[in-house]
CSV table of C-alpha atoms in Angstrom, one decimal:
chain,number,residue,atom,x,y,z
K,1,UNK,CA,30.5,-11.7,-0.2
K,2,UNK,CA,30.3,-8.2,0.9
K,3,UNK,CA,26.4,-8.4,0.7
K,4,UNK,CA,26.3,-11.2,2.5
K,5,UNK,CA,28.5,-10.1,5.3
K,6,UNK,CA,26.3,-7.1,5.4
K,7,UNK,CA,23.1,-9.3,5.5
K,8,UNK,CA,24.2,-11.4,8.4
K,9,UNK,CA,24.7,-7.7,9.9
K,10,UNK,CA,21.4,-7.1,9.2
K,11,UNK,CA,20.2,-9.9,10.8
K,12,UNK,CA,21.9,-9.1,14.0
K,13,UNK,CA,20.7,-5.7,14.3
K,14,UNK,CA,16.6,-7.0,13.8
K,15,UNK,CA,17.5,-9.6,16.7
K,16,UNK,CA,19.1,-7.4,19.0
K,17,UNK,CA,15.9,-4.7,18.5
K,18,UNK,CA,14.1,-7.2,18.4
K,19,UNK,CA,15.0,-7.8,22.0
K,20,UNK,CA,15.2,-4.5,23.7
K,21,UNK,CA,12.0,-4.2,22.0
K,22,UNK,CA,10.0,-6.8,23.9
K,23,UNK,CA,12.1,-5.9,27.2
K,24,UNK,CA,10.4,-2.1,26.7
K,25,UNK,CA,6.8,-3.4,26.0
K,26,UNK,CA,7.0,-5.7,28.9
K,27,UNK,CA,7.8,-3.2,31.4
K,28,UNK,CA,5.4,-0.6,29.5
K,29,UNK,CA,2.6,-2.9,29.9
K,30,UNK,CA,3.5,-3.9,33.3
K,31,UNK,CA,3.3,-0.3,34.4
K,32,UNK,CA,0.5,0.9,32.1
K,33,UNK,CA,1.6,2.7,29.7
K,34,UNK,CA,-0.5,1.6,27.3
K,35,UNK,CA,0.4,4.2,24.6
K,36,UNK,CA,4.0,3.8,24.3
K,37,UNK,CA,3.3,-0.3,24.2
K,38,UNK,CA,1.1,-0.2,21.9
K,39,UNK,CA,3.7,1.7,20.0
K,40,UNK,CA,6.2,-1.1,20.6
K,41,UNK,CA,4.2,-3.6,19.5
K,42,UNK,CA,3.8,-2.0,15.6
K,43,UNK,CA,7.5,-1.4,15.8
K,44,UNK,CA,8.2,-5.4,16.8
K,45,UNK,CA,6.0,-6.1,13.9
K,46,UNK,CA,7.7,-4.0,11.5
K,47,UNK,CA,10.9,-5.8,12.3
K,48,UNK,CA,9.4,-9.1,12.3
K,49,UNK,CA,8.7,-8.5,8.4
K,50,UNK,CA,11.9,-6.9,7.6
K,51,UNK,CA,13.4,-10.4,9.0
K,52,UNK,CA,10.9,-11.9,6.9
K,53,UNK,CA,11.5,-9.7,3.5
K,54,UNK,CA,15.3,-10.1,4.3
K,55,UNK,CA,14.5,-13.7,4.1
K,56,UNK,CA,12.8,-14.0,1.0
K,57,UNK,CA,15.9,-11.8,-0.4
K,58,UNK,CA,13.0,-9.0,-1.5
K,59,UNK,CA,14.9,-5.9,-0.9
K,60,UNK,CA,12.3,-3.5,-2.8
K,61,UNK,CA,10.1,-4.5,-0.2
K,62,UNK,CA,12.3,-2.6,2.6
K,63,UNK,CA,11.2,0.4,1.4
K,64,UNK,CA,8.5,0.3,4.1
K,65,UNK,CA,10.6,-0.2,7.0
K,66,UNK,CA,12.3,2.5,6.0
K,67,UNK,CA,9.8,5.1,6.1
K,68,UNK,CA,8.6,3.6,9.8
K,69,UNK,CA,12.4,3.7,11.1
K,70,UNK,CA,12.3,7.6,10.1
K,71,UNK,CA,8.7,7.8,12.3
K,72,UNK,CA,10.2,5.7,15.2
K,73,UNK,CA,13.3,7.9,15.1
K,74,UNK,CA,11.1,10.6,15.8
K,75,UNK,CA,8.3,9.5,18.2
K,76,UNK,CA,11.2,8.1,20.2
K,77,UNK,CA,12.8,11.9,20.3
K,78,UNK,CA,9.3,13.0,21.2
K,79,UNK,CA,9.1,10.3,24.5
K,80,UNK,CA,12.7,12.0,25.5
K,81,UNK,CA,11.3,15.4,25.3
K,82,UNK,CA,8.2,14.4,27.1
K,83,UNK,CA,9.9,12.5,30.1
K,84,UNK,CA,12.4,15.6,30.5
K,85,UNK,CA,9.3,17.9,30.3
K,86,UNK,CA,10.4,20.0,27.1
K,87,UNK,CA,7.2,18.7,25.1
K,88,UNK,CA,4.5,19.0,28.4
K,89,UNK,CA,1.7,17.0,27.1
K,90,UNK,CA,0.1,15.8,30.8
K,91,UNK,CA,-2.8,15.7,33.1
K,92,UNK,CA,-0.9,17.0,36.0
K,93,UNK,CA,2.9,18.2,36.8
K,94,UNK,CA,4.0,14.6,36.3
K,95,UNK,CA,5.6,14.5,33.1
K,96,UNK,CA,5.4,10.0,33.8
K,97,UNK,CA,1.6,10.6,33.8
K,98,UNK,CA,1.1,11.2,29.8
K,99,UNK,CA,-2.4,10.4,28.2
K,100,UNK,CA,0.0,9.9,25.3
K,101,UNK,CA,1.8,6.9,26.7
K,102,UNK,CA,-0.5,5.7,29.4
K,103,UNK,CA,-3.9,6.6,27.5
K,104,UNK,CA,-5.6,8.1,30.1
K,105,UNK,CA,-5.1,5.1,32.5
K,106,UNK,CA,-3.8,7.0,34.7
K,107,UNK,CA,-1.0,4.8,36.0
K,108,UNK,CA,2.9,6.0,35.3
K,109,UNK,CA,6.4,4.6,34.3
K,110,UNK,CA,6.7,1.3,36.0
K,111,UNK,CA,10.6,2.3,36.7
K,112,UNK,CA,9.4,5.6,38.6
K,113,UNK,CA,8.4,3.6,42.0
K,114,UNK,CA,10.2,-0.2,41.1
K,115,UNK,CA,13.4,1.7,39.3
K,116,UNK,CA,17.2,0.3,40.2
K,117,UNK,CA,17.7,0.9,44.5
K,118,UNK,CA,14.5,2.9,45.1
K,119,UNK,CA,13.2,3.1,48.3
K,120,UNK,CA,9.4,3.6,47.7
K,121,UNK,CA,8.2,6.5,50.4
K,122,UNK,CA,4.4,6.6,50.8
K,123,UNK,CA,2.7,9.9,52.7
K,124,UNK,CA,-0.3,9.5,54.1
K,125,UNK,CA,-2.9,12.2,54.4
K,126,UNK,CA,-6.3,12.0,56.1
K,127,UNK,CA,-8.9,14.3,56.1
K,128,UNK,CA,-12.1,14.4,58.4
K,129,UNK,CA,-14.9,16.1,57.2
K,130,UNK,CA,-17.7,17.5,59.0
K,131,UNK,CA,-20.3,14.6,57.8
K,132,UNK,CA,-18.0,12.4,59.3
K,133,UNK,CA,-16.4,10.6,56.1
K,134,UNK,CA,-13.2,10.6,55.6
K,135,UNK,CA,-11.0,11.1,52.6
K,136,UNK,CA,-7.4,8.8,52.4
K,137,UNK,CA,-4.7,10.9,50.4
K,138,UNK,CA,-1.4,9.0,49.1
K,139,UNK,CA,1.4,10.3,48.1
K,140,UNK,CA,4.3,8.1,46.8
K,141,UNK,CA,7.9,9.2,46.0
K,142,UNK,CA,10.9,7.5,45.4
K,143,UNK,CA,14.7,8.5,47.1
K,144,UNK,CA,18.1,7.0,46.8
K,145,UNK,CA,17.7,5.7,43.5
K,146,UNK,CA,20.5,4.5,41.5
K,147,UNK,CA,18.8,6.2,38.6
K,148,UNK,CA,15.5,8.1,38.2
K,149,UNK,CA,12.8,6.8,36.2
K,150,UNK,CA,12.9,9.8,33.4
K,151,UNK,CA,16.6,8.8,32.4
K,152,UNK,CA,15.7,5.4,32.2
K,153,UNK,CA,13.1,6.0,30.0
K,154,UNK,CA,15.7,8.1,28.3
K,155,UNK,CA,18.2,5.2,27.8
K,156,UNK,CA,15.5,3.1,26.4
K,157,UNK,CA,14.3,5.5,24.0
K,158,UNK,CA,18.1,6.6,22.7
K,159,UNK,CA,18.5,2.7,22.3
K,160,UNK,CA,15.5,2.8,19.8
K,161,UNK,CA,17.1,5.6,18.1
K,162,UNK,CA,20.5,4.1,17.7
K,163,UNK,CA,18.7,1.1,16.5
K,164,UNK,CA,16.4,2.8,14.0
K,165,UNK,CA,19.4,5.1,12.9
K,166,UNK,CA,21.9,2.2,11.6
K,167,UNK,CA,18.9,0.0,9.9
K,168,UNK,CA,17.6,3.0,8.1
K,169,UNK,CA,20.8,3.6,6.8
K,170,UNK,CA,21.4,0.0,5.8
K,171,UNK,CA,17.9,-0.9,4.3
K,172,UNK,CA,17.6,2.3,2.3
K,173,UNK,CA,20.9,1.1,1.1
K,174,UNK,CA,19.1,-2.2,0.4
K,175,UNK,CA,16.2,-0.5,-1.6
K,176,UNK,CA,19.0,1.5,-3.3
K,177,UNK,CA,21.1,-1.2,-4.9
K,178,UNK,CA,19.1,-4.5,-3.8
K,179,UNK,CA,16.6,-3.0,-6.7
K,180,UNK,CA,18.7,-3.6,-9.3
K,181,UNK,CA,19.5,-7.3,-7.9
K,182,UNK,CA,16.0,-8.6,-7.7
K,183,UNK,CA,15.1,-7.6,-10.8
K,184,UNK,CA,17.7,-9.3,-12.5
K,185,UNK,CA,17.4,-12.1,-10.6
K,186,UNK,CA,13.6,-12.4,-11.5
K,187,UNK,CA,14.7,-11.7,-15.4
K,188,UNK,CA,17.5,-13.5,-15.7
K,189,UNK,CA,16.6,-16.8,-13.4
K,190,UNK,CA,20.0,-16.4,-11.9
K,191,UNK,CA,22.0,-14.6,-8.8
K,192,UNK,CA,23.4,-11.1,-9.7
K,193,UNK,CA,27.1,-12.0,-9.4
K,194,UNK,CA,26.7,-15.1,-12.6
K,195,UNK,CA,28.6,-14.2,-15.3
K,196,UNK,CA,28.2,-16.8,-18.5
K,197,UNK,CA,31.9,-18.4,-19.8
K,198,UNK,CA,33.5,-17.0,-22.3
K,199,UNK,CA,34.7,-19.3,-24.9
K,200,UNK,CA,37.7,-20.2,-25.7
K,201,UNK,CA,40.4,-17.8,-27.5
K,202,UNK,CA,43.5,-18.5,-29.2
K,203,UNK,CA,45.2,-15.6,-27.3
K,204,UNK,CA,46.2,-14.9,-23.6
K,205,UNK,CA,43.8,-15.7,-20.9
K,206,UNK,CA,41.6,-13.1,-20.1
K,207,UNK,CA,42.1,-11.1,-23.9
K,208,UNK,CA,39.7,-10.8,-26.3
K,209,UNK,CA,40.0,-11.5,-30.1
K,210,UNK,CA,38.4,-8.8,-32.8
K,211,UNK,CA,38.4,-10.3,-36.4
K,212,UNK,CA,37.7,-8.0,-39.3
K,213,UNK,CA,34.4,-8.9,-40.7
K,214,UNK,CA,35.0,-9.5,-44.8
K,215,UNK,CA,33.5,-6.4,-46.9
């Protein structure tokens, strides 16, 4: 029962990251960062066949989303450092514009100008040269939002974290002891917790008899 219970757990967990996973490419795509959904999309993947070994009760077979929660533990660290311009990996000052996440498409964090109350402020700069052409400069900027774009990002990639954290923990417990139960349930050609009858004894329930074997 307790593995069962546990199971179902599992099952929640995959569905629920299985969610905020699509939410986080959708937007990512939407905005360009074509990196960082690209990213998502192995991770949806990987969780789509954890649902499906879970399934098929082949616990050995977890062993691989294991090792790829431990990775998407830490590229998820690696977006918060980025975003909050610890780990500077850019083409300019703007930690959003990333050839990382966005591969060199130039485009940033769709929350940075469409993020929760933002007022999109667009600066205009023209310049006349001598020949006559002119050269159009925009510069956009975002004010009285409810939340900047970088701690968004942030949020998402903790809740990717928190996620990969507790089904690490609960698959690696899965290759641990869920070992042992498929392969005696492939030996034996019956579930882990049978246990054959006893027969009968002429003592109290539950005792066993030892006779003396003649000499």
């Amino acid at each position: 029962m307790g593995c069962c219970r546990m199971t179902n757990v599992l099952y929640a967990l995959l569905a629920l990251e299985t969610i905020a996973t699509c939410q986080r490419l959708i937007f990512d795509f939407i905005g360009g960062m074509y990196g960082s959904g690209t990213a998502n999309i192995i991770n949806l993947l990987i969780v789509i066949f954890a649902a499906i070994v879970l399934f098929n009760r082949r616990p050995g077979m977890l062993l691989m989303t294991c090792v790829w929660y431990a990775l998407w533990i830490g590229v998820n660290i690696i977006v918060i450092l980025i975003y909050h311009e610890v780990v500077l990996v850019t083409n300019n000052s703007n930690p959003s514009d990333n050839y990382l996440l966005n591969m060199n498409s130039g485009q940033s964090s769709w929350w940075k100008d469409e993020g929760i109350n933002c007022e999109l402020v667009i600066n205009t700069t023209t310049v006349r040269w001598p020949t006559g052409e002119m050269d159009v400069t925009e510069q956009r900027s975002t004010v009285n939002c409810l939340l900047s774009y970088e701690w968004v990002e942030t949020i998402q990639a903790s809740v990717q974290i928190l996620f990969s954290l507790i089904l690490f923990c609960i698959t690696a417990h899965y290759v641990h002891v869920g070992l042992d139960e498929d392969t005696y349930e492939s030996i034996a050609g019956m579930p882990p917790s049978y246990a054959p009858p006893q027969s009968p004894t002429n003592g109290y329930p539950g005792q066993v008899q030892m006779r003396q074997l003649p000499m």
